[in-house]
Short mmCIF file of C-alpha atoms in Angstrom, two decimals:
data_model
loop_
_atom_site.label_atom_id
_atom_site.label_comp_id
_atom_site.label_asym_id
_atom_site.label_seq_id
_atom_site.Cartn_x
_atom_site.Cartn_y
_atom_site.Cartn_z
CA UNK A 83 41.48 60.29 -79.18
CA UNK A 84 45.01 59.97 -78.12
CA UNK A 85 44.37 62.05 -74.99
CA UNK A 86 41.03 59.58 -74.21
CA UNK A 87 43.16 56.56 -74.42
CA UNK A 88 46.06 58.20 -72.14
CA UNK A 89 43.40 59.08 -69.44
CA UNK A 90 42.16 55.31 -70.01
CA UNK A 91 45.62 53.83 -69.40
CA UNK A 92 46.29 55.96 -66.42
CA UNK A 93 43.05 54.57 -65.03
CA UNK A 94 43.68 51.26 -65.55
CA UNK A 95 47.36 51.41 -63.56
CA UNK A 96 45.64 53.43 -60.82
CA UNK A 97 43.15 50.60 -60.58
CA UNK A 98 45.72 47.78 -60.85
CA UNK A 99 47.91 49.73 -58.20
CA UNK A 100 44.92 50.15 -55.69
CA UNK A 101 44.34 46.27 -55.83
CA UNK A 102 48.05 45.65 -56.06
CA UNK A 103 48.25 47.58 -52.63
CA UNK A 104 45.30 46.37 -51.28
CA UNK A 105 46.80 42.61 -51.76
CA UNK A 106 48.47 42.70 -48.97
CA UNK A 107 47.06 45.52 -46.79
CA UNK A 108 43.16 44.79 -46.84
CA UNK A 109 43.04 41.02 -48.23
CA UNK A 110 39.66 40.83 -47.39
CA UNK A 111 37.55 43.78 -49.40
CA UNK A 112 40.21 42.70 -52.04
CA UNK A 113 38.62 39.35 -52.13
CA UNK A 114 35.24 40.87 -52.20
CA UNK A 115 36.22 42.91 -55.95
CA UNK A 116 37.96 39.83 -56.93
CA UNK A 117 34.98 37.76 -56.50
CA UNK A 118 32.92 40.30 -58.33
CA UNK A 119 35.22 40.29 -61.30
CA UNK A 120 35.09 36.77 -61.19
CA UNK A 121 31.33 36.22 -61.27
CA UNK A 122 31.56 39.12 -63.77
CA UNK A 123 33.68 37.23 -66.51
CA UNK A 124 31.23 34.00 -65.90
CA UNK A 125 28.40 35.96 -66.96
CA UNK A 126 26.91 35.69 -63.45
CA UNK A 127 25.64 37.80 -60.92
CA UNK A 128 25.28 37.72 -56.57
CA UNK A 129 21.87 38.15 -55.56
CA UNK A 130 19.90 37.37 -52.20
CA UNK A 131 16.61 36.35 -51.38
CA UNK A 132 14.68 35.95 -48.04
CA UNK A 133 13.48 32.26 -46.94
CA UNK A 134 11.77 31.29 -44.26
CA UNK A 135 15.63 30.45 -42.56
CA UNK A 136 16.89 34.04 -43.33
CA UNK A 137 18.77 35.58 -46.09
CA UNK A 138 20.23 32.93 -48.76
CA UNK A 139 22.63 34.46 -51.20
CA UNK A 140 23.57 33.05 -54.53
CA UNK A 141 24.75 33.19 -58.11
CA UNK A 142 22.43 33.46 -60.84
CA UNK A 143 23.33 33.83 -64.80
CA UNK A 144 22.27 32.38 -68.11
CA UNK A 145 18.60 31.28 -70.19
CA UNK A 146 16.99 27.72 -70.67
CA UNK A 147 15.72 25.40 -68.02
CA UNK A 148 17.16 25.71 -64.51
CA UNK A 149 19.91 24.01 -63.30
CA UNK A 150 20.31 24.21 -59.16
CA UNK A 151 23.79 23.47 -57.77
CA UNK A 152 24.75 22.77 -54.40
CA UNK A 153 27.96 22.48 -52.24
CA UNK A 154 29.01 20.14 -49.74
CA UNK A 155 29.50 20.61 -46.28
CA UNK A 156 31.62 23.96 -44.99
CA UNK A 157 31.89 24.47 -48.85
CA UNK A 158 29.86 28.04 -50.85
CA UNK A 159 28.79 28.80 -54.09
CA UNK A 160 31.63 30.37 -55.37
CA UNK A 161 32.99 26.70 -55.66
CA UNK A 162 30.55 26.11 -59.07
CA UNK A 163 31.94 29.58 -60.59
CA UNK A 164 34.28 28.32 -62.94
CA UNK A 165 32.37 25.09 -63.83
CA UNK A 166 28.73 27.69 -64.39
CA UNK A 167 31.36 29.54 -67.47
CA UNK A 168 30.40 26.60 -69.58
CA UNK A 169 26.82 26.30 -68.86
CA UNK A 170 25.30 29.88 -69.07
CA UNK A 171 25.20 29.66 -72.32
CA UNK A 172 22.44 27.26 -72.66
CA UNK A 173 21.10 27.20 -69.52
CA UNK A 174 19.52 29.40 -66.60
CA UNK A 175 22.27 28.59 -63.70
CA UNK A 176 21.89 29.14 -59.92
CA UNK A 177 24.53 28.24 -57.05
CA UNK A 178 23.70 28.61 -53.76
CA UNK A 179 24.84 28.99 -50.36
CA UNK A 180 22.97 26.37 -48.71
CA UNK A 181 21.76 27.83 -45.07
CA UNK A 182 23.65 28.33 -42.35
CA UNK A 183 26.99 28.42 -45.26
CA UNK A 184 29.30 30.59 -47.34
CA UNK A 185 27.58 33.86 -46.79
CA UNK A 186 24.43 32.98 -45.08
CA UNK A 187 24.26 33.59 -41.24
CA UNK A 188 25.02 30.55 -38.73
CA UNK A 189 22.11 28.66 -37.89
CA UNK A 190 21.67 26.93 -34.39
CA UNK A 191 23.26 23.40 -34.76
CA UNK A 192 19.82 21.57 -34.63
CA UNK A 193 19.12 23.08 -38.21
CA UNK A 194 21.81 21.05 -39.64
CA UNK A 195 20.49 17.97 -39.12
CA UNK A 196 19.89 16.62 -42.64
CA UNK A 197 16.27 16.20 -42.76
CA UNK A 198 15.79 19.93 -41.56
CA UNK A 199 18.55 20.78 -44.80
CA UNK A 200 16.08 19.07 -46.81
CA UNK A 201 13.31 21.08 -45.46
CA UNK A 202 15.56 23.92 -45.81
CA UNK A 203 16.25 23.10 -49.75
CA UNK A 204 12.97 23.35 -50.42
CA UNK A 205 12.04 26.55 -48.72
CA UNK A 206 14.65 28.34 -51.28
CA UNK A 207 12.74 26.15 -54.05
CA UNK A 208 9.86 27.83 -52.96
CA UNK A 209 11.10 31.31 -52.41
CA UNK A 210 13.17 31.10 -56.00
CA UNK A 211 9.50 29.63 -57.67
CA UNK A 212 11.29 26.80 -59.24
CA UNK A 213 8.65 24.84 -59.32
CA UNK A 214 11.19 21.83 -61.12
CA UNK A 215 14.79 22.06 -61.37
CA UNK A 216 17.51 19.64 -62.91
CA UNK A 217 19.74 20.04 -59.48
CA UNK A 218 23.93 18.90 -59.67
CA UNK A 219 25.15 18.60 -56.21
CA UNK A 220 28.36 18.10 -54.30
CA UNK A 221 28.80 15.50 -50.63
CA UNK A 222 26.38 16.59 -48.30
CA UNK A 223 24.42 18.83 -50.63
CA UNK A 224 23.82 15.61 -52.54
CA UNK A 225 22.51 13.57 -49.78
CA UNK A 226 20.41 16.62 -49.07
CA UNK A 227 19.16 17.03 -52.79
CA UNK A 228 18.87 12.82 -52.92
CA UNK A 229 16.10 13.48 -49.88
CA UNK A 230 14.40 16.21 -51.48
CA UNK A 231 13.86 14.25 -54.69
CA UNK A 232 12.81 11.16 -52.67
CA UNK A 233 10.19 13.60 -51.05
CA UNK A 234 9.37 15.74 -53.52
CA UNK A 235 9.79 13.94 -56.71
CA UNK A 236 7.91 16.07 -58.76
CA UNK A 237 10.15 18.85 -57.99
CA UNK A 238 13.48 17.27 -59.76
CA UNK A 239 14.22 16.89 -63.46
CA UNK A 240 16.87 15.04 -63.10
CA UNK A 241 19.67 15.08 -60.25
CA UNK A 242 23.77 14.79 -60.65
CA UNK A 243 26.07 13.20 -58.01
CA UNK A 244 29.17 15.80 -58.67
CA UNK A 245 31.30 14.27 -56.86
CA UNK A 246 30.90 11.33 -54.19
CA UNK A 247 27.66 12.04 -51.77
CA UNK A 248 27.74 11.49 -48.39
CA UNK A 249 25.68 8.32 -47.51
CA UNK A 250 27.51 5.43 -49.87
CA UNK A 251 29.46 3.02 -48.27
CA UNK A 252 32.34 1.85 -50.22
CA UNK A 253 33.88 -1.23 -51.08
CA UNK A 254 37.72 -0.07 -49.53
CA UNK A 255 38.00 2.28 -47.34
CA UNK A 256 38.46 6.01 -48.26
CA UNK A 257 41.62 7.89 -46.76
CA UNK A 258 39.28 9.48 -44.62
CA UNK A 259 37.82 6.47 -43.15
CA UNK A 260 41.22 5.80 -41.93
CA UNK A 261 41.73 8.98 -40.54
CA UNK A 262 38.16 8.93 -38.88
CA UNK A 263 38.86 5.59 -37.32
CA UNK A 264 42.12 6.85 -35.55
CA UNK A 265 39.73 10.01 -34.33
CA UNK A 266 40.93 12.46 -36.52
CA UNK A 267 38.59 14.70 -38.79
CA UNK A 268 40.30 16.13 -41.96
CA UNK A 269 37.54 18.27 -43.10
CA UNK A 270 37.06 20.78 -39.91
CA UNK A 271 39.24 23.24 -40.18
CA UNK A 272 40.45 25.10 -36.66
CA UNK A 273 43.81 26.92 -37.94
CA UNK A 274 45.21 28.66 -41.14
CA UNK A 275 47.38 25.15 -40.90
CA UNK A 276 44.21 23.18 -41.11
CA UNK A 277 42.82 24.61 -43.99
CA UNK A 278 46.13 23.98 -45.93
CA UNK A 279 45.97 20.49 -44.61
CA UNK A 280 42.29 20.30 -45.75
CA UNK A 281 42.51 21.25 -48.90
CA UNK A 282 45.08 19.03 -49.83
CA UNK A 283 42.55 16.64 -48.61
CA UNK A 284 39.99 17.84 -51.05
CA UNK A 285 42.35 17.51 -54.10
CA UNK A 286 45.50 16.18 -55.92
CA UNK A 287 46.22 19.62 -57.31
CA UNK A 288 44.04 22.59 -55.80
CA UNK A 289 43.40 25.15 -58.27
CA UNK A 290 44.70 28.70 -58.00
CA UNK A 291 43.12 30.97 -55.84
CA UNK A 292 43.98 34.23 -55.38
CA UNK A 293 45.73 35.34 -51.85
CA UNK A 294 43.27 37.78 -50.88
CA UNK A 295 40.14 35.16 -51.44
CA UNK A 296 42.20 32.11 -49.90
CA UNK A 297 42.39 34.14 -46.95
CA UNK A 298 39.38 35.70 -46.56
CA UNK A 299 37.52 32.06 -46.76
CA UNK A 300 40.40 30.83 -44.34
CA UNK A 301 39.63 33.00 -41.66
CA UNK A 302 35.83 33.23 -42.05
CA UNK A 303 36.08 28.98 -41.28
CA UNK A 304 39.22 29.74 -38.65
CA UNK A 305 36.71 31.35 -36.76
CA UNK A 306 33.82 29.32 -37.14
CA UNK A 307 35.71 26.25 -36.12
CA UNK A 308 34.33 25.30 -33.13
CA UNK A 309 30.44 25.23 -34.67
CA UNK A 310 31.80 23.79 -37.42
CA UNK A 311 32.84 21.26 -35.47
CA UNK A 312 29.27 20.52 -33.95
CA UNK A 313 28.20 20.78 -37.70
CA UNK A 314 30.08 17.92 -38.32
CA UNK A 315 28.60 15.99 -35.67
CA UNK A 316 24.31 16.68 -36.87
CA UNK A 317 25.39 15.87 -40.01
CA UNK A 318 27.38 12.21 -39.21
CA UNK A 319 25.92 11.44 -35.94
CA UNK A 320 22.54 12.93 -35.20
CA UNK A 321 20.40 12.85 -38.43
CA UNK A 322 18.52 9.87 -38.56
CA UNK A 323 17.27 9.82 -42.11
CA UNK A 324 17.87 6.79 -44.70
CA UNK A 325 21.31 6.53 -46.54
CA UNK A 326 21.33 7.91 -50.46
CA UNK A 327 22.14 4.26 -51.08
CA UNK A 328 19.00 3.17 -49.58
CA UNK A 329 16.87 5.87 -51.29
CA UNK A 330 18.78 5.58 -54.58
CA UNK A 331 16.58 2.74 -55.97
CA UNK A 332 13.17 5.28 -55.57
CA UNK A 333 14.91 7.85 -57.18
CA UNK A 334 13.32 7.37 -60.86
CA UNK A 335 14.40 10.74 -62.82
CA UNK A 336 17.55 10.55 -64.47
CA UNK A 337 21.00 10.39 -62.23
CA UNK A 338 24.63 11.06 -63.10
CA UNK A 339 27.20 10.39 -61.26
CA UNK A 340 30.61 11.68 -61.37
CA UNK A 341 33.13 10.10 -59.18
CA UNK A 342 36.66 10.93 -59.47
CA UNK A 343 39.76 8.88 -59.08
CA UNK A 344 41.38 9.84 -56.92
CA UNK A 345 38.85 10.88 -54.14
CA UNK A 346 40.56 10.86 -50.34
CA UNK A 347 37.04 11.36 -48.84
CA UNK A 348 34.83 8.60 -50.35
CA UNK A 349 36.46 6.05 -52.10
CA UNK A 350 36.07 5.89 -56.38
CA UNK A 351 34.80 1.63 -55.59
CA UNK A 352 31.29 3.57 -54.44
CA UNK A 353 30.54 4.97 -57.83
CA UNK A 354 29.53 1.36 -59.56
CA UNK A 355 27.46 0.66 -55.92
CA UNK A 356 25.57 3.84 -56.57
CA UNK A 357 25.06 3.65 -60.31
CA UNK A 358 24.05 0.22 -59.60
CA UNK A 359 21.45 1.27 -57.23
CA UNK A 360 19.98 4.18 -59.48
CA UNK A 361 17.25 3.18 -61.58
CA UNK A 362 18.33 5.77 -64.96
CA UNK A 363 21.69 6.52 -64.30
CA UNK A 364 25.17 7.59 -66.23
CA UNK A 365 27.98 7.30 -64.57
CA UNK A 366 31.34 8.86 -65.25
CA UNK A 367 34.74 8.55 -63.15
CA UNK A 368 37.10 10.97 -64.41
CA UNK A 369 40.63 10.56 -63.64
CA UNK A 370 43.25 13.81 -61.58
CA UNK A 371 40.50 14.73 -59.88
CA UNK A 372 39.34 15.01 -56.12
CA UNK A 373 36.66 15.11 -53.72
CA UNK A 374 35.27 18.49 -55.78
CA UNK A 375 35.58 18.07 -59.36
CA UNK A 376 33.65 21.18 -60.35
CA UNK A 377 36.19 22.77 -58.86
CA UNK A 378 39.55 20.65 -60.83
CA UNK A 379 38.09 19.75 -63.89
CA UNK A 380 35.49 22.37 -64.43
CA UNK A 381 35.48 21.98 -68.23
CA UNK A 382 35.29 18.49 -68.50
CA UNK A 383 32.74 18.44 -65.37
CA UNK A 384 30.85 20.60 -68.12
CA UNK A 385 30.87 18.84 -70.77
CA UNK A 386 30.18 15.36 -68.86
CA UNK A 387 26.76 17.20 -67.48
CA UNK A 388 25.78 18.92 -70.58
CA UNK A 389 25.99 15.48 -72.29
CA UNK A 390 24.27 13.98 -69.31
CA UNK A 391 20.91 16.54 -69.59
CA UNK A 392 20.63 16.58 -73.23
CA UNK A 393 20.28 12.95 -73.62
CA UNK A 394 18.11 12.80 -70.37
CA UNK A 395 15.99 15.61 -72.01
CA UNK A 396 15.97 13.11 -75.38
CA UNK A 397 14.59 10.55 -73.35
CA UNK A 398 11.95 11.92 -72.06
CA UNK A 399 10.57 12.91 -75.17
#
């Protein structure tokens, strides 16, 4: 026995050395255990599926009804990891990498356009035979969810504004209207110095991420920068589909939204407009948060959305 626990130890170091020295010398298939781990200790697991736009990868784990979650824009689905933890438990939990994101191939520009994301969403509906899904969605993946369940009712349980969608105009002006008014766009990323920038953008107190990860997702949008930047302009500029405040009142199944204070991107005074505007909504604005609470208060984020679906599965009883 001795001897079996001595050969275990000695593994163990040689495995913490090779990813010790691996830190630093090959960051990026580093990041690619680390991520593995990761998923591993959330009880999930990567899988891929093929859609009629290509290969969409995502995170599956966990048994009850399905809950679909979605990033935002130039965001992946390793952003709901810590946040899924708390929810496998009870229920069966997918994040995905939305097309043309995270680990997805680049689609032309054109396919950004938020009515063909829409389309998009429900081709991986389709392909994944979730024929109704509660769905919790970040900033653009919410506006893109919002127009799926204004199309496609039947297909939505109930949806979940994590964090402030795109397509709510606010009462004061976010810290990123102010920057977009003087021409500058926090969010597209162009240098290792932008994604620092960015981030800080995203929230009061990013969470840690380990080195080998940070960089590997810093140079993957380093060198996407310039169709990220045409990314940015479909979405904002050149999709000509109705706000999610002007679809909220059609959206009947019941809403949550979460809306933290303080959020630099879409100011916290847009929470009561949308709630307002939803016809079964719950709205909760926690506080030290940003832009992505899933991803700085994943517990409470948790708990706020496990509330939210068993008293929306009450209801509807």
């Amino acid at each position: 026995m001795k001897r079996i626990l001595t050969g275990t130890a000695m593994g163990l170091a040689a495995m913490i050395f090779i990813i010790a020295l691996g830190w630093t010398t090959a960051p990026i298939k580093v990041a690619g255990v680390l991520l593995k781990l990761n998923n591993l200790s959330a009880g999930l697991t990567a899988k891929s599926i093929e859609t009629e736009t290509g290969t969409i990868h995502y995170l599956e784990g966990g048994k009850g009804e399905t809950i679909l979650l979605i990033h935002g824009i130039y965001a992946r689905k390793e952003h709901w990891v810590d946040m899924m933890r708390h929810l496998v438990g009870t229920y069966h939990v997918i994040a995905i990498d939305l097309p043309g994101f995270g680990d997805n191939a680049r689609l032309p520009v054109g396919e950004y356009a938020l009515n063909r994301q829409q389309a998009h969403l429900r081709s991986i509906l389709d392909a994944l035979n979730l024929a109704q899904v509660h769905i919790g969605a970040n900033s653009m993946g919410a506006y893109v969810a919002a127009l799926l369940a204004h199309q496609h009712p039947e297909r939505i349980a109930s949806i979940a504004f994590i964090g402030s969608p795109l397509g709510v105009p606010t009462l004061i002006p976010s810290d990123m209207d102010l920057a977009l008014a003087i021409g500058h766009k926090p969010l597209v990323v162009r240098s290792d110095a932008d994604f620092a920038a960015r981030n800080d953008w995203l929230s009061p107190k990013m969470p840690y991420v380990p080195g080998p990860i940070l960089q590997s997702w810093m140079a993957d949008e380093v060198k996407t920068g310039d169709h990220n930047a045409q990314v940015w302009e479909v979405v904002h500029d050149l999709s000509s589909v109705p706000t999610v405040l002007e679809l909220a009142h059609e959206l009947a199944m019941p809403s949550l939204v979460i809306w933290c204070h303080p959020d630099r991107i879409f100011h916290v005074s847009g929470a009561a407009i949308l709630d307002e505007a939803l016809p079964a909504s719950t709205r909760a604005t926690p506080e030290d948060c940003g832009h992505l609470p899933m991803l700085d208060q994943p517990a409470q984020v948790a708990e706020l959305y496990t509330s939210f679906l068993q008293s929306a599965a009450l209801s509807l009883r």
